[in-house]
Amino acid sequence: MTSLKQLLLKPLLMPGFPALLKYVQRDCATVFMLHRFNDAERGIAGCDVRHLRHALTYLARNGYELVSLVELFERLGGKGPQARGAVAFTIDDGYIEQATVAAPIFAEFGCPVTTFVTTGFLDRKLLWFWWDQIEYIFQHAARRSAQVQLGGKVLDYRWENQKERSRAQDDFTAKCKVLPQAEKPAAIAQLAHATDVEVPAAPPAAYAPMSWKQVRECEHMGMTFGPHTVTHPVLSRSANEVAAHEITESWARLRTEVRKPVPVFCYPYGWRADFGDREVAVLRRLGFLGALAAEPGYANALSFRSNGDDRFKIPRFGFPDELPHLIQYVSGVERFKQLLRRRT
Ligand SMILES: [Zn+2]
């Protein structure tokens, strides 16, 4: 643990402070968001599974309530006990190692977890995610430069080392995100051409989806599943009928494949600019309990109950890769800091 972290967590040991933190957490729950998990066999880099085990052990030993999303929404809505520091886990997208690596670990700890699947990815209609193709191209390029035309501008990338390569990749990914879904393949084809990288038609092992059979096996282990659209577009940048179809169809598809689909939606990308009132209206019509965003923050029972739309904009914290950060979120230290910031 770094000395700065020790300093931040020191107040936790002072008499009276834990009670104060419990007080500030009384209306708040923490929802964590995970994506990829380390899987050396498939060449996947992501959340370190030893760290995940440490974190789950820590939460269990320290009396944190690990709740399912449905239970969380009930509590936030005033049914049952208060949310009071409860913790919920979510995983996005539907990659293969989320089934083979993550599901058994959450099962081992009896910890509820909901995975939000992009149904077209699992159906192998959307063969592989556009950002994964960009990563594949940049990481496999033997060349150290690429010129690509995007939106009338020439992008000129050069890299000498891994850091610069990744920076170029991140920049191109960000620029691609705002392109209409239909224009992304051409942009990626151009990048592949400029770097002399051949992109396989089907995703290599590291970028593959879980199968529906694996989804059902995971359900037996205790993992639950929610919808995350069909093709993972930026909903707010999609036409009305496309946005509605992405939500409705992914929900319908999920319901044909799993026993207990979770009526909570998860927006692709999940920042405020990526969804809006139109998406909330569709979700209401379909009877969803609510929806998850990806902006950091606590699920707050007061705003959940006072503002009808807030249940469709529940924030989540990215799962921290160090235990002191995790403690800061769940203990209330982060909440305390937020409140102090608001006051000053
Ligand atoms: Zn996603």
Short mmCIF file of C-alpha atoms in Angstrom, two decimals, residues 110-238:
data_model
loop_
_atom_site.label_atom_id
_atom_site.label_comp_id
_atom_site.label_asym_id
_atom_site.label_seq_id
_atom_site.Cartn_x
_atom_site.Cartn_y
_atom_site.Cartn_z
CA GLY A 110 -21.48 -16.95 -3.50
CA CYS A 111 -21.37 -13.39 -4.84
CA PRO A 112 -24.22 -12.34 -7.15
CA VAL A 113 -23.05 -10.91 -10.47
CA THR A 114 -24.94 -9.80 -13.59
CA THR A 115 -23.36 -9.96 -17.02
CA PHE A 116 -24.76 -7.67 -19.72
CA VAL A 117 -24.52 -9.37 -23.08
CA THR A 118 -24.45 -7.85 -26.54
CA THR A 119 -26.78 -10.40 -28.11
CA GLY A 120 -25.54 -10.03 -31.72
CA PHE A 121 -22.02 -10.78 -30.46
CA LEU A 122 -23.18 -14.03 -28.84
CA ASP A 123 -25.24 -14.85 -31.94
CA ARG A 124 -22.04 -14.30 -33.94
CA LYS A 125 -23.87 -11.93 -36.25
CA LEU A 126 -21.77 -9.07 -35.02
CA LEU A 127 -18.64 -11.13 -35.39
CA TRP A 128 -16.28 -9.07 -33.34
CA PHE A 129 -16.30 -5.71 -31.68
CA TRP A 130 -14.93 -2.81 -33.71
CA TRP A 131 -12.63 -1.61 -30.87
CA ASP A 132 -11.15 -5.11 -30.62
CA GLN A 133 -10.40 -5.07 -34.34
CA ILE A 134 -8.61 -1.73 -33.90
CA GLU A 135 -6.60 -3.15 -30.99
CA TYR A 136 -5.74 -6.23 -33.05
CA ILE A 137 -4.54 -4.08 -35.96
CA PHE A 138 -2.40 -1.73 -33.87
CA GLN A 139 -0.91 -4.53 -31.79
CA HIS A 140 -0.12 -6.69 -34.85
CA ALA A 141 1.22 -3.94 -37.09
CA ALA A 142 4.84 -4.52 -38.13
CA ARG A 143 4.88 -1.00 -39.56
CA ARG A 144 5.39 1.95 -37.24
CA SER A 145 3.13 4.45 -38.94
CA ALA A 146 -0.31 4.72 -40.48
CA GLN A 147 -2.17 7.39 -42.43
CA VAL A 148 -5.94 7.16 -42.40
CA GLN A 149 -8.63 9.50 -43.73
CA LEU A 150 -11.47 9.95 -41.33
CA GLY A 151 -14.31 12.44 -41.61
CA GLY A 152 -12.45 14.52 -44.22
CA LYS A 153 -9.28 14.71 -42.10
CA VAL A 154 -6.00 12.86 -42.54
CA LEU A 155 -4.86 11.15 -39.37
CA ASP A 156 -1.13 10.61 -39.30
CA TYR A 157 0.04 8.15 -36.67
CA ARG A 158 3.63 7.25 -35.85
CA TRP A 159 4.94 5.13 -33.03
CA GLU A 160 8.36 3.98 -31.88
CA ASN A 161 7.43 2.09 -28.73
CA GLN A 162 4.51 0.33 -27.08
CA LYS A 163 3.35 3.45 -25.26
CA GLU A 164 3.12 5.48 -28.47
CA ARG A 165 1.47 2.56 -30.26
CA SER A 166 -1.20 2.34 -27.56
CA ARG A 167 -1.70 6.10 -27.63
CA ALA A 168 -2.32 5.96 -31.40
CA GLN A 169 -4.72 3.07 -30.84
CA ASP A 170 -6.64 5.00 -28.17
CA ASP A 171 -6.88 8.08 -30.38
CA PHE A 172 -8.17 6.13 -33.37
CA THR A 173 -10.63 4.24 -31.15
CA ALA A 174 -12.02 7.50 -29.73
CA LYS A 175 -12.43 8.97 -33.24
CA CYS A 176 -14.11 5.79 -34.46
CA LYS A 177 -16.56 5.74 -31.54
CA VAL A 178 -18.31 8.89 -32.80
CA LEU A 179 -18.67 7.60 -36.37
CA PRO A 180 -22.07 6.21 -37.34
CA GLN A 181 -22.11 2.43 -36.79
CA ALA A 182 -22.35 1.81 -40.55
CA GLU A 183 -19.18 3.79 -41.28
CA LYS A 184 -16.94 2.01 -38.78
CA PRO A 185 -16.11 -1.07 -40.94
CA ALA A 186 -14.75 1.12 -43.77
CA ALA A 187 -12.60 3.13 -41.35
CA ILE A 188 -11.19 -0.07 -39.86
CA ALA A 189 -10.57 -1.57 -43.32
CA GLN A 190 -8.62 1.58 -44.18
CA LEU A 191 -6.54 1.26 -41.01
CA ALA A 192 -5.86 -2.44 -41.77
CA HIS A 193 -4.76 -1.51 -45.27
CA ALA A 194 -2.53 1.33 -44.05
CA THR A 195 -0.78 -0.96 -41.55
CA ASP A 196 -0.66 -4.09 -43.76
CA VAL A 197 -2.53 -6.13 -41.16
CA GLU A 198 -5.00 -8.77 -42.24
CA VAL A 199 -8.00 -8.84 -39.91
CA PRO A 200 -9.43 -12.38 -39.52
CA ALA A 201 -13.13 -12.70 -40.36
CA ALA A 202 -13.91 -14.42 -37.03
CA PRO A 203 -12.50 -13.10 -33.76
CA PRO A 204 -9.30 -14.76 -32.51
CA ALA A 205 -9.62 -16.55 -29.12
CA ALA A 206 -8.83 -13.39 -27.14
CA TYR A 207 -11.81 -11.51 -28.61
CA ALA A 208 -14.42 -14.28 -28.80
CA PRO A 209 -17.88 -14.20 -27.22
CA MET A 210 -19.24 -16.73 -24.77
CA SER A 211 -21.78 -19.10 -26.30
CA TRP A 212 -25.45 -19.28 -25.26
CA LYS A 213 -24.67 -22.74 -23.87
CA GLN A 214 -22.03 -21.16 -21.64
CA VAL A 215 -24.58 -18.53 -20.63
CA ARG A 216 -26.87 -21.29 -19.36
CA GLU A 217 -23.98 -23.03 -17.58
CA CYS A 218 -23.16 -19.73 -15.89
CA GLU A 219 -26.79 -19.34 -14.83
CA HIS A 220 -26.45 -22.67 -13.03
CA MET A 221 -23.41 -21.26 -11.23
CA GLY A 222 -25.44 -18.22 -10.09
CA MET A 223 -24.49 -15.59 -12.68
CA THR A 224 -27.46 -13.64 -14.06
CA PHE A 225 -27.77 -11.87 -17.42
CA GLY A 226 -29.13 -8.57 -18.67
CA PRO A 227 -29.36 -6.93 -22.14
CA HIS A 228 -26.68 -4.64 -23.58
CA THR A 229 -28.16 -4.08 -27.12
CA VAL A 230 -27.70 -6.24 -30.23
CA THR A 231 -24.71 -4.54 -31.89
CA HIS A 232 -23.35 -2.16 -29.21
CA PRO A 233 -23.96 1.17 -30.98
CA VAL A 234 -23.90 4.59 -29.34
CA LEU A 235 -27.67 4.71 -28.83
CA SER A 236 -27.91 8.50 -28.78
CA ARG A 237 -26.26 8.61 -32.22
CA SER A 238 -28.66 6.06 -33.69
#
